[in-house]
């Protein structure tokens, strides 16, 4: 199959209207990225991105009336910049995704690679997690994911109960299972992410230990966890603080990612009971500084949460 691709930049206040118009024109895929620092984030269901300027990329399956589509976009009541149109063959499409899906090795023992990638002979003795990004975030190429994978690969997770909050493709949940976790609960409010996680877990042979669930309510049955990894954005990490904290065992660890350096202090402040190690920072190609925070719940802390209404520990 071949594709017609439209790319343009639009202010955040016009991104909803642009997306709605692309949908009426039968776009099969619409991707919004931050025009400033370009993380590959699909917007959460029912929400709009918080970036001031969005880069929008839409694909239309050919045959499509691409001249009509182009005219509709140009003539729409939207302030667009840098409108570009081109065509992609299937092979280009695969290559296009592959720019976000390359091989990485973490802590010399965990490889993340696209399904069809050939790995060096040295990878034979390592754990290998293979996936295609599909529509859910998490090819392993974004600094926020890499920061989590680097930390996970350096730990012993044997027999642990792990929560991956905001699982996307399931990359962190599956990595935890491959690294020895006994049970991994993967939560996401995006049904596409849950599908991708289940498929990817099965493909990597860890479907038995990974449970993908859409409702955070189910956590009450599965908590407490030895380890919680949450690679979402700063605002939900703050909003979810009480729930994540109360789902953690005393002595358990919490790994937070998806936040920028300037947000680290306010995110850490939302978890006053945790003792945080020095933040780890990784810059992306656009110069944004992404941070990983790792905190530990004190072993003697038997409280169930700030308001003591969480599950018992
Ligand atoms: C940045 S992606 C991370 C995906 C993957 N864990 C990784 O590290 O690559 C964040 C994911 O969190 C999900 N998410 C964001 N807020 C959420 C919430 N309040 N409840 C459940 N899932 C959420 C999004 O749907 C998205 O799949």
mmCIF file of C-alpha atoms and ligand atoms in Angstrom:
data_model
loop_
_atom_site.group_PDB
_atom_site.id
_atom_site.type_symbol
_atom_site.label_atom_id
_atom_site.label_comp_id
_atom_site.label_asym_id
_atom_site.label_seq_id
_atom_site.Cartn_x
_atom_site.Cartn_y
_atom_site.Cartn_z
ATOM 1 C CA UNK A 1 0.000 0.000 0.000
ATOM 2 C CA UNK A 2 1.074 3.607 -0.541
ATOM 3 C CA UNK A 3 0.307 6.607 1.576
ATOM 4 C CA UNK A 4 -0.258 10.315 1.194
ATOM 5 C CA UNK A 5 1.376 12.223 4.051
ATOM 6 C CA UNK A 6 0.631 15.744 5.245
ATOM 7 C CA UNK A 7 2.794 17.512 7.782
ATOM 8 C CA UNK A 8 2.347 20.936 9.316
ATOM 9 C CA UNK A 9 2.755 22.966 12.456
ATOM 10 C CA UNK A 10 -0.189 24.464 14.301
ATOM 11 C CA UNK A 11 -0.718 26.325 17.560
ATOM 12 C CA UNK A 12 -2.026 24.246 20.439
ATOM 13 C CA UNK A 13 -5.343 26.156 20.401
ATOM 14 C CA UNK A 14 -5.926 24.925 16.821
ATOM 15 C CA UNK A 15 -4.699 21.351 17.279
ATOM 16 C CA UNK A 16 -8.139 19.952 18.184
ATOM 17 C CA UNK A 17 -9.728 21.523 15.112
ATOM 18 C CA UNK A 18 -6.893 20.257 12.900
ATOM 19 C CA UNK A 19 -7.268 16.745 14.283
ATOM 20 C CA UNK A 20 -11.057 16.800 13.810
ATOM 21 C CA UNK A 21 -10.691 17.966 10.205
ATOM 22 C CA UNK A 22 -8.089 15.275 9.447
ATOM 23 C CA UNK A 23 -10.451 12.672 10.872
ATOM 24 C CA UNK A 24 -13.316 13.816 8.653
ATOM 25 C CA UNK A 25 -10.926 13.521 5.711
ATOM 26 C CA UNK A 26 -10.324 9.869 6.687
ATOM 27 C CA UNK A 27 -6.738 10.087 7.906
ATOM 28 C CA UNK A 28 -5.693 6.611 9.055
ATOM 29 C CA UNK A 29 -3.083 7.967 11.429
ATOM 30 C CA UNK A 30 -2.663 11.337 13.113
ATOM 31 C CA UNK A 31 0.424 11.966 15.216
ATOM 32 C CA UNK A 32 1.004 15.071 17.273
ATOM 33 C CA UNK A 33 4.425 15.927 18.597
ATOM 34 C CA UNK A 34 5.812 18.880 20.439
ATOM 35 C CA UNK A 35 7.248 21.252 17.842
ATOM 36 C CA UNK A 36 9.811 22.383 20.423
ATOM 37 C CA UNK A 37 11.198 19.202 21.940
ATOM 38 C CA UNK A 38 9.370 16.556 19.900
ATOM 39 C CA UNK A 39 8.607 13.689 22.286
ATOM 40 C CA UNK A 40 6.697 10.966 20.415
ATOM 41 C CA UNK A 41 3.540 11.172 22.470
ATOM 42 C CA UNK A 42 0.109 10.283 21.252
ATOM 43 C CA UNK A 43 -2.266 12.558 23.164
ATOM 44 C CA UNK A 44 -4.069 10.806 26.002
ATOM 45 C CA UNK A 45 -7.681 9.917 25.183
ATOM 46 C CA UNK A 46 -9.953 12.905 25.608
ATOM 47 C CA UNK A 47 -7.104 15.308 26.250
ATOM 48 C CA UNK A 48 -5.169 17.791 24.173
ATOM 49 C CA UNK A 49 -1.406 18.181 24.231
ATOM 50 C CA UNK A 50 -0.068 20.900 26.487
ATOM 51 C CA UNK A 51 2.547 22.123 23.999
ATOM 52 C CA UNK A 52 2.228 25.600 22.550
ATOM 53 C CA UNK A 53 3.151 24.529 19.033
ATOM 54 C CA UNK A 54 2.333 21.059 17.742
ATOM 55 C CA UNK A 55 3.744 19.316 14.729
ATOM 56 C CA UNK A 56 0.987 17.307 13.087
ATOM 57 C CA UNK A 57 1.552 14.394 10.760
ATOM 58 C CA UNK A 58 -1.359 12.646 9.044
ATOM 59 C CA UNK A 59 -1.385 9.661 6.737
ATOM 60 C CA UNK A 60 -4.047 8.783 4.174
ATOM 61 C CA UNK A 61 -4.211 5.402 2.491
ATOM 62 C CA UNK A 62 -4.021 5.637 -1.303
ATOM 63 C CA UNK A 63 -6.042 5.763 -3.467
ATOM 64 C CA UNK A 64 -7.293 8.939 -1.784
ATOM 65 C CA UNK A 65 -8.258 12.253 -3.333
ATOM 66 C CA UNK A 66 -5.077 13.883 -2.105
ATOM 67 C CA UNK A 67 -5.625 17.119 -4.034
ATOM 68 C CA UNK A 68 -8.971 17.555 -2.334
ATOM 69 C CA UNK A 69 -7.459 16.754 1.079
ATOM 70 C CA UNK A 70 -4.652 19.233 0.495
ATOM 71 C CA UNK A 71 -7.128 21.947 -0.568
ATOM 72 C CA UNK A 72 -9.330 21.330 2.477
ATOM 73 C CA UNK A 73 -6.394 21.687 4.846
ATOM 74 C CA UNK A 74 -5.029 24.779 3.087
ATOM 75 C CA UNK A 75 -8.462 26.411 3.044
ATOM 76 C CA UNK A 76 -9.368 25.562 6.646
ATOM 77 C CA UNK A 77 -9.732 28.247 9.249
ATOM 78 C CA UNK A 78 -6.472 27.214 10.918
ATOM 79 C CA UNK A 79 -3.198 29.065 11.249
ATOM 80 C CA UNK A 80 -0.859 26.480 9.739
ATOM 81 C CA UNK A 81 2.858 26.766 9.217
ATOM 82 C CA UNK A 82 5.252 24.732 7.172
ATOM 83 C CA UNK A 83 2.623 22.628 5.341
ATOM 84 C CA UNK A 84 4.322 19.769 3.471
ATOM 85 C CA UNK A 85 2.817 16.960 1.438
ATOM 86 C CA UNK A 86 4.473 13.855 0.048
ATOM 87 C CA UNK A 87 3.904 10.169 -0.717
ATOM 88 C CA UNK A 88 5.284 7.120 1.060
ATOM 89 C CA UNK A 89 5.626 3.569 -0.097
ATOM 90 C CA UNK A 90 5.184 0.817 2.474
ATOM 91 C CA UNK A 91 8.920 0.414 2.743
ATOM 92 C CA UNK A 92 9.257 4.159 3.459
ATOM 93 C CA UNK A 93 6.583 3.808 6.112
ATOM 94 C CA UNK A 94 8.488 1.019 7.805
ATOM 95 C CA UNK A 95 11.664 3.069 7.616
ATOM 96 C CA UNK A 96 9.802 6.068 8.919
ATOM 97 C CA UNK A 97 8.825 4.189 12.072
ATOM 98 C CA UNK A 98 12.238 2.667 12.334
ATOM 99 C CA UNK A 99 13.728 6.068 13.061
ATOM 100 C CA UNK A 100 11.891 5.739 16.393
ATOM 101 C CA UNK A 101 12.645 2.029 16.675
ATOM 102 C CA UNK A 102 16.306 1.269 16.789
ATOM 103 C CA UNK A 103 18.300 -1.203 18.835
ATOM 104 C CA UNK A 104 19.474 -0.238 22.304
ATOM 105 C CA UNK A 105 21.374 -2.184 24.935
ATOM 106 C CA UNK A 106 20.948 -1.341 28.612
ATOM 107 C CA UNK A 107 23.391 -2.219 31.390
ATOM 108 C CA UNK A 108 25.048 -4.765 29.079
ATOM 109 C CA UNK A 109 22.226 -7.225 29.586
ATOM 110 C CA UNK A 110 18.940 -6.015 28.104
ATOM 111 C CA UNK A 111 18.401 -5.317 24.413
ATOM 112 C CA UNK A 112 15.352 -3.533 23.038
ATOM 113 C CA UNK A 113 15.011 -4.038 19.305
ATOM 114 C CA UNK A 114 12.449 -3.941 16.502
ATOM 115 C CA UNK A 115 11.097 -7.382 15.622
ATOM 116 C CA UNK A 116 13.070 -7.638 12.405
ATOM 117 C CA UNK A 117 16.375 -6.181 13.631
ATOM 118 C CA UNK A 118 19.526 -8.276 13.436
ATOM 119 C CA UNK A 119 21.520 -7.935 16.643
ATOM 120 C CA UNK A 120 25.279 -8.297 17.083
ATOM 121 C CA UNK A 121 26.585 -11.733 18.176
ATOM 122 C CA UNK A 122 27.371 -10.269 21.603
ATOM 123 C CA UNK A 123 23.603 -9.986 22.212
ATOM 124 C CA UNK A 124 23.261 -13.783 22.265
ATOM 125 C CA UNK A 125 23.908 -13.937 26.004
ATOM 126 C CA UNK A 126 21.558 -11.046 26.807
ATOM 127 C CA UNK A 127 17.857 -10.651 27.363
ATOM 128 C CA UNK A 128 16.190 -9.376 24.200
ATOM 129 C CA UNK A 129 12.872 -7.558 24.117
ATOM 130 C CA UNK A 130 11.482 -7.208 20.612
ATOM 131 C CA UNK A 131 8.663 -4.920 19.674
ATOM 132 C CA UNK A 132 7.228 -2.624 17.079
ATOM 133 C CA UNK A 133 5.930 0.636 18.419
ATOM 134 C CA UNK A 134 2.484 0.252 16.843
ATOM 135 C CA UNK A 135 0.283 3.155 17.844
ATOM 136 C CA UNK A 136 1.234 3.186 21.499
ATOM 137 C CA UNK A 137 4.171 5.151 22.877
ATOM 138 C CA UNK A 138 7.203 3.130 23.789
ATOM 139 C CA UNK A 139 9.667 1.989 21.151
ATOM 140 C CA UNK A 140 12.366 2.442 23.746
ATOM 141 C CA UNK A 141 13.912 5.284 21.800
ATOM 142 C CA UNK A 142 12.658 8.247 23.837
ATOM 143 C CA UNK A 143 14.913 9.476 26.660
ATOM 144 C CA UNK A 144 12.103 9.099 29.232
ATOM 145 C CA UNK A 145 11.744 5.391 28.388
ATOM 146 C CA UNK A 146 15.495 4.892 28.172
ATOM 147 C CA UNK A 147 16.000 6.391 31.626
ATOM 148 C CA UNK A 148 13.604 3.776 33.047
ATOM 149 C CA UNK A 149 15.077 0.876 31.068
ATOM 150 C CA UNK A 150 18.598 1.795 32.138
ATOM 151 C CA UNK A 151 17.544 1.712 35.772
ATOM 152 C CA UNK A 152 15.521 -1.520 35.453
ATOM 153 C CA UNK A 153 18.351 -3.331 33.679
ATOM 154 C CA UNK A 154 20.736 -2.410 36.499
ATOM 155 C CA UNK A 155 18.503 -3.923 39.190
ATOM 156 C CA UNK A 156 17.694 -7.395 40.401
ATOM 157 C CA UNK A 157 13.933 -7.802 40.040
ATOM 158 C CA UNK A 158 13.811 -11.513 40.792
ATOM 159 C CA UNK A 159 10.431 -12.473 42.234
ATOM 160 C CA UNK A 160 9.253 -8.867 42.612
ATOM 161 C CA UNK A 161 5.766 -7.490 42.146
ATOM 162 C CA UNK A 162 5.954 -4.546 39.752
ATOM 163 C CA UNK A 163 3.484 -1.907 38.594
ATOM 164 C CA UNK A 164 4.044 -0.127 35.249
ATOM 165 C CA UNK A 165 1.705 2.864 35.399
ATOM 166 C CA UNK A 166 1.179 4.316 31.881
ATOM 167 C CA UNK A 167 2.422 1.256 30.036
ATOM 168 C CA UNK A 168 2.092 2.436 26.391
ATOM 169 C CA UNK A 169 3.544 -0.392 24.306
ATOM 170 C CA UNK A 170 4.298 -2.317 27.512
ATOM 171 C CA UNK A 171 8.030 -1.916 27.045
ATOM 172 C CA UNK A 172 8.793 -1.343 30.751
ATOM 173 C CA UNK A 173 6.385 -4.031 31.979
ATOM 174 C CA UNK A 174 7.842 -6.596 29.598
ATOM 175 C CA UNK A 175 11.392 -5.583 30.457
ATOM 176 C CA UNK A 176 10.585 -6.074 34.161
ATOM 177 C CA UNK A 177 9.148 -9.529 33.461
ATOM 178 C CA UNK A 178 12.194 -10.530 31.398
ATOM 179 C CA UNK A 179 14.410 -9.276 34.221
ATOM 180 C CA UNK A 180 12.760 -11.725 36.617
ATOM 181 C CA UNK A 181 9.735 -9.964 38.123
ATOM 182 C CA UNK A 182 7.153 -12.524 39.262
ATOM 183 C CA UNK A 183 4.114 -10.382 38.524
ATOM 184 C CA UNK A 184 3.802 -7.154 36.527
ATOM 185 C CA UNK A 185 0.634 -5.108 36.368
ATOM 186 C CA UNK A 186 0.569 -2.750 33.379
ATOM 187 C CA UNK A 187 -1.977 0.078 33.549
ATOM 188 C CA UNK A 188 -3.013 2.486 30.819
ATOM 189 C CA UNK A 189 -6.189 4.408 30.107
ATOM 190 C CA UNK A 190 -5.643 4.076 26.357
ATOM 191 C CA UNK A 191 -7.206 0.829 25.040
ATOM 192 C CA UNK A 192 -4.697 0.831 22.163
ATOM 193 C CA UNK A 193 -1.883 0.687 24.724
ATOM 194 C CA UNK A 194 -3.451 -2.292 26.483
ATOM 195 C CA UNK A 195 -3.807 -4.156 23.195
ATOM 196 C CA UNK A 196 -0.210 -3.406 22.275
ATOM 197 C CA UNK A 197 1.014 -4.450 25.723
ATOM 198 C CA UNK A 198 -0.815 -7.790 25.585
ATOM 199 C CA UNK A 199 0.447 -8.506 22.066
ATOM 200 C CA UNK A 200 4.000 -7.489 22.894
ATOM 201 C CA UNK A 201 4.001 -9.484 26.142
ATOM 202 C CA UNK A 202 2.833 -12.592 24.254
ATOM 203 C CA UNK A 203 5.418 -12.050 21.502
ATOM 204 C CA UNK A 204 8.162 -11.850 24.132
ATOM 205 C CA UNK A 205 6.931 -14.939 25.998
ATOM 206 C CA UNK A 206 5.923 -13.182 29.224
ATOM 207 C CA UNK A 207 2.135 -13.056 28.844
ATOM 208 C CA UNK A 208 1.777 -15.225 31.969
ATOM 209 C CA UNK A 209 3.373 -12.670 34.242
ATOM 210 C CA UNK A 210 2.089 -9.426 32.671
ATOM 211 C CA UNK A 211 -1.470 -8.311 33.410
ATOM 212 C CA UNK A 212 -2.594 -5.297 31.331
ATOM 213 C CA UNK A 213 -5.517 -3.401 32.845
ATOM 214 C CA UNK A 214 -7.320 -0.205 31.964
ATOM 215 C CA UNK A 215 -8.773 0.556 35.319
ATOM 216 C CA UNK A 216 -6.552 1.812 38.071
ATOM 217 C CA UNK A 217 -9.309 0.604 40.432
ATOM 218 C CA UNK A 218 -8.037 -2.939 39.955
ATOM 219 C CA UNK A 219 -4.818 -1.882 41.606
ATOM 220 C CA UNK A 220 -6.454 -2.226 44.976
ATOM 221 C CA UNK A 221 -6.519 -5.998 44.442
ATOM 222 C CA UNK A 222 -2.964 -6.210 43.144
ATOM 223 C CA UNK A 223 -1.195 -3.766 45.499
ATOM 224 C CA UNK A 224 1.172 -3.480 47.253
ATOM 225 C CA UNK A 225 4.126 -3.536 44.848
ATOM 226 C CA UNK A 226 7.855 -3.827 45.449
ATOM 227 C CA UNK A 227 8.462 -1.498 42.541
ATOM 228 C CA UNK A 228 6.385 1.066 40.648
ATOM 229 C CA UNK A 229 7.568 2.595 37.382
ATOM 230 C CA UNK A 230 5.578 5.496 35.968
ATOM 231 C CA UNK A 231 6.703 7.200 32.783
ATOM 232 C CA UNK A 232 3.915 9.703 32.277
ATOM 233 C CA UNK A 233 3.983 13.500 32.458
ATOM 234 C CA UNK A 234 4.669 15.734 35.468
ATOM 235 C CA UNK A 235 1.035 16.772 36.021
ATOM 236 C CA UNK A 236 -0.388 13.219 36.260
ATOM 237 C CA UNK A 237 2.590 12.150 38.382
ATOM 238 C CA UNK A 238 1.585 14.851 40.862
ATOM 239 C CA UNK A 239 -2.139 14.041 40.616
ATOM 240 C CA UNK A 240 -1.499 10.326 41.104
ATOM 241 C CA UNK A 241 0.936 10.751 44.000
ATOM 242 C CA UNK A 242 -1.364 9.463 46.698
ATOM 243 C CA UNK A 243 -2.468 6.440 44.674
ATOM 244 C CA UNK A 244 1.066 5.472 43.650
ATOM 245 C CA UNK A 245 2.453 5.979 47.132
ATOM 246 C CA UNK A 246 -0.245 3.895 48.788
ATOM 247 C CA UNK A 247 0.313 1.095 46.243
ATOM 248 C CA UNK A 248 3.963 0.799 47.268
ATOM 249 C CA UNK A 249 5.222 -1.635 49.931
ATOM 250 C CA UNK A 250 7.214 -0.186 52.815
ATOM 251 C CA UNK A 251 10.801 -0.368 51.546
ATOM 252 C CA UNK A 252 9.524 -0.414 47.937
ATOM 253 C CA UNK A 253 10.868 1.796 45.167
ATOM 254 C CA UNK A 254 9.187 4.279 42.870
ATOM 255 C CA UNK A 255 10.720 5.276 39.536
ATOM 256 C CA UNK A 256 9.243 8.430 37.991
ATOM 257 C CA UNK A 257 9.973 9.595 34.459
ATOM 258 C CA UNK A 258 8.409 11.819 31.797
ATOM 259 C CA UNK A 259 9.248 15.029 33.622
ATOM 260 C CA UNK A 260 11.562 17.871 32.715
ATOM 261 C CA UNK A 261 14.385 19.118 34.924
ATOM 262 C CA UNK A 262 12.468 22.233 35.911
ATOM 263 C CA UNK A 263 9.511 20.063 37.051
ATOM 264 C CA UNK A 264 11.541 17.644 39.192
ATOM 265 C CA UNK A 265 11.254 19.596 42.417
ATOM 266 C CA UNK A 266 7.471 19.925 42.303
ATOM 267 C CA UNK A 267 7.021 16.257 41.381
ATOM 268 C CA UNK A 268 9.291 15.121 44.254
ATOM 269 C CA UNK A 269 7.398 17.454 46.620
ATOM 270 C CA UNK A 270 4.168 15.557 45.833
ATOM 271 C CA UNK A 271 5.752 12.453 47.467
ATOM 272 C CA UNK A 272 6.898 13.868 50.824
ATOM 273 C CA UNK A 273 7.218 10.425 52.471
ATOM 274 C CA UNK A 274 9.740 9.130 49.911
ATOM 275 C CA UNK A 275 13.472 9.512 50.068
ATOM 276 C CA UNK A 276 14.711 10.394 46.563
ATOM 277 C CA UNK A 277 18.164 9.694 45.173
ATOM 278 C CA UNK A 278 19.994 12.247 43.009
ATOM 279 C CA UNK A 279 17.913 12.806 39.818
ATOM 280 C CA UNK A 280 19.278 11.342 36.597
ATOM 281 C CA UNK A 281 19.078 13.654 33.571
ATOM 282 C CA UNK A 282 19.125 12.875 29.862
ATOM 283 C CA UNK A 283 18.848 15.497 27.143
ATOM 284 C CA UNK A 284 16.968 14.838 23.923
ATOM 285 C CA UNK A 285 18.082 16.019 20.494
ATOM 286 C CA UNK A 286 16.159 19.261 20.893
ATOM 287 C CA UNK A 287 17.952 20.054 24.154
ATOM 288 C CA UNK A 288 15.075 19.309 26.555
ATOM 289 C CA UNK A 289 16.390 17.828 29.827
ATOM 290 C CA UNK A 290 14.348 14.794 30.908
ATOM 291 C CA UNK A 291 14.665 13.545 34.464
ATOM 292 C CA UNK A 292 14.324 10.213 36.221
ATOM 293 C CA UNK A 293 13.515 10.290 39.927
ATOM 294 C CA UNK A 294 13.964 7.184 42.056
ATOM 295 C CA UNK A 295 12.468 7.217 45.533
ATOM 296 C CA UNK A 296 12.211 4.645 48.278
ATOM 297 C CA UNK A 297 9.387 4.310 50.756
ATOM 298 C CA UNK A 298 11.005 3.988 54.201
ATOM 299 C CA UNK A 299 10.923 0.356 55.367
ATOM 300 C CA UNK A 300 9.361 1.314 58.689
ATOM 301 C CA UNK A 301 6.570 3.359 57.076
ATOM 302 C CA UNK A 302 3.419 1.368 57.739
ATOM 303 C CA UNK A 303 1.017 4.196 56.838
ATOM 304 C CA UNK A 304 -1.293 3.386 53.929
ATOM 305 C CA UNK A 305 -0.986 6.835 52.346
ATOM 306 C CA UNK A 306 -1.114 10.548 53.107
ATOM 307 C CA UNK A 307 -4.806 10.233 54.000
ATOM 308 C CA UNK A 308 -4.416 6.637 55.195
ATOM 309 C CA UNK A 309 -7.166 5.390 52.876
ATOM 310 C CA UNK A 310 -5.083 3.207 50.579
ATOM 311 C CA UNK A 311 -4.793 -0.575 50.675
ATOM 312 C CA UNK A 312 -3.192 -2.122 53.728
ATOM 313 C CA UNK A 313 0.487 -2.983 53.495
HETATM 314 C C1 LIG B 1 4.961 8.575 27.863
HETATM 315 S S1 LIG B 1 3.966 7.140 27.609
HETATM 316 C C2 LIG B 1 5.015 5.895 28.356
HETATM 317 C C3 LIG B 1 4.886 4.513 27.758
HETATM 318 C C4 LIG B 1 5.883 3.480 28.263
HETATM 319 N N1 LIG B 1 5.661 3.184 29.668
HETATM 320 C C5 LIG B 1 7.302 3.937 28.062
HETATM 321 O O1 LIG B 1 8.010 4.129 29.055
HETATM 322 O O2 LIG B 1 7.727 4.115 26.908
HETATM 323 C C6 LIG B 1 2.732 7.437 28.824
HETATM 324 C C7 LIG B 1 1.575 6.485 28.817
HETATM 325 O O3 LIG B 1 0.815 6.752 29.982
HETATM 326 C C8 LIG B 1 -0.557 6.695 29.691
HETATM 327 N N2 LIG B 1 -1.211 7.551 30.693
HETATM 328 C C9 LIG B 1 -1.056 8.879 30.888
HETATM 329 N N3 LIG B 1 -1.801 9.293 31.943
HETATM 330 C C10 LIG B 1 -2.436 8.194 32.424
HETATM 331 C C11 LIG B 1 -3.353 7.985 33.503
HETATM 332 N N4 LIG B 1 -3.750 8.977 34.289
HETATM 333 N N5 LIG B 1 -3.825 6.729 33.705
HETATM 334 C C12 LIG B 1 -3.414 5.705 32.905
HETATM 335 N N6 LIG B 1 -2.555 5.847 31.874
HETATM 336 C C13 LIG B 1 -2.065 7.075 31.631
HETATM 337 C C14 LIG B 1 -0.666 7.175 28.245
HETATM 338 O O4 LIG B 1 -1.819 6.667 27.621
HETATM 339 C C15 LIG B 1 0.630 6.630 27.633
HETATM 340 O O5 LIG B 1 0.442 5.358 27.040
#
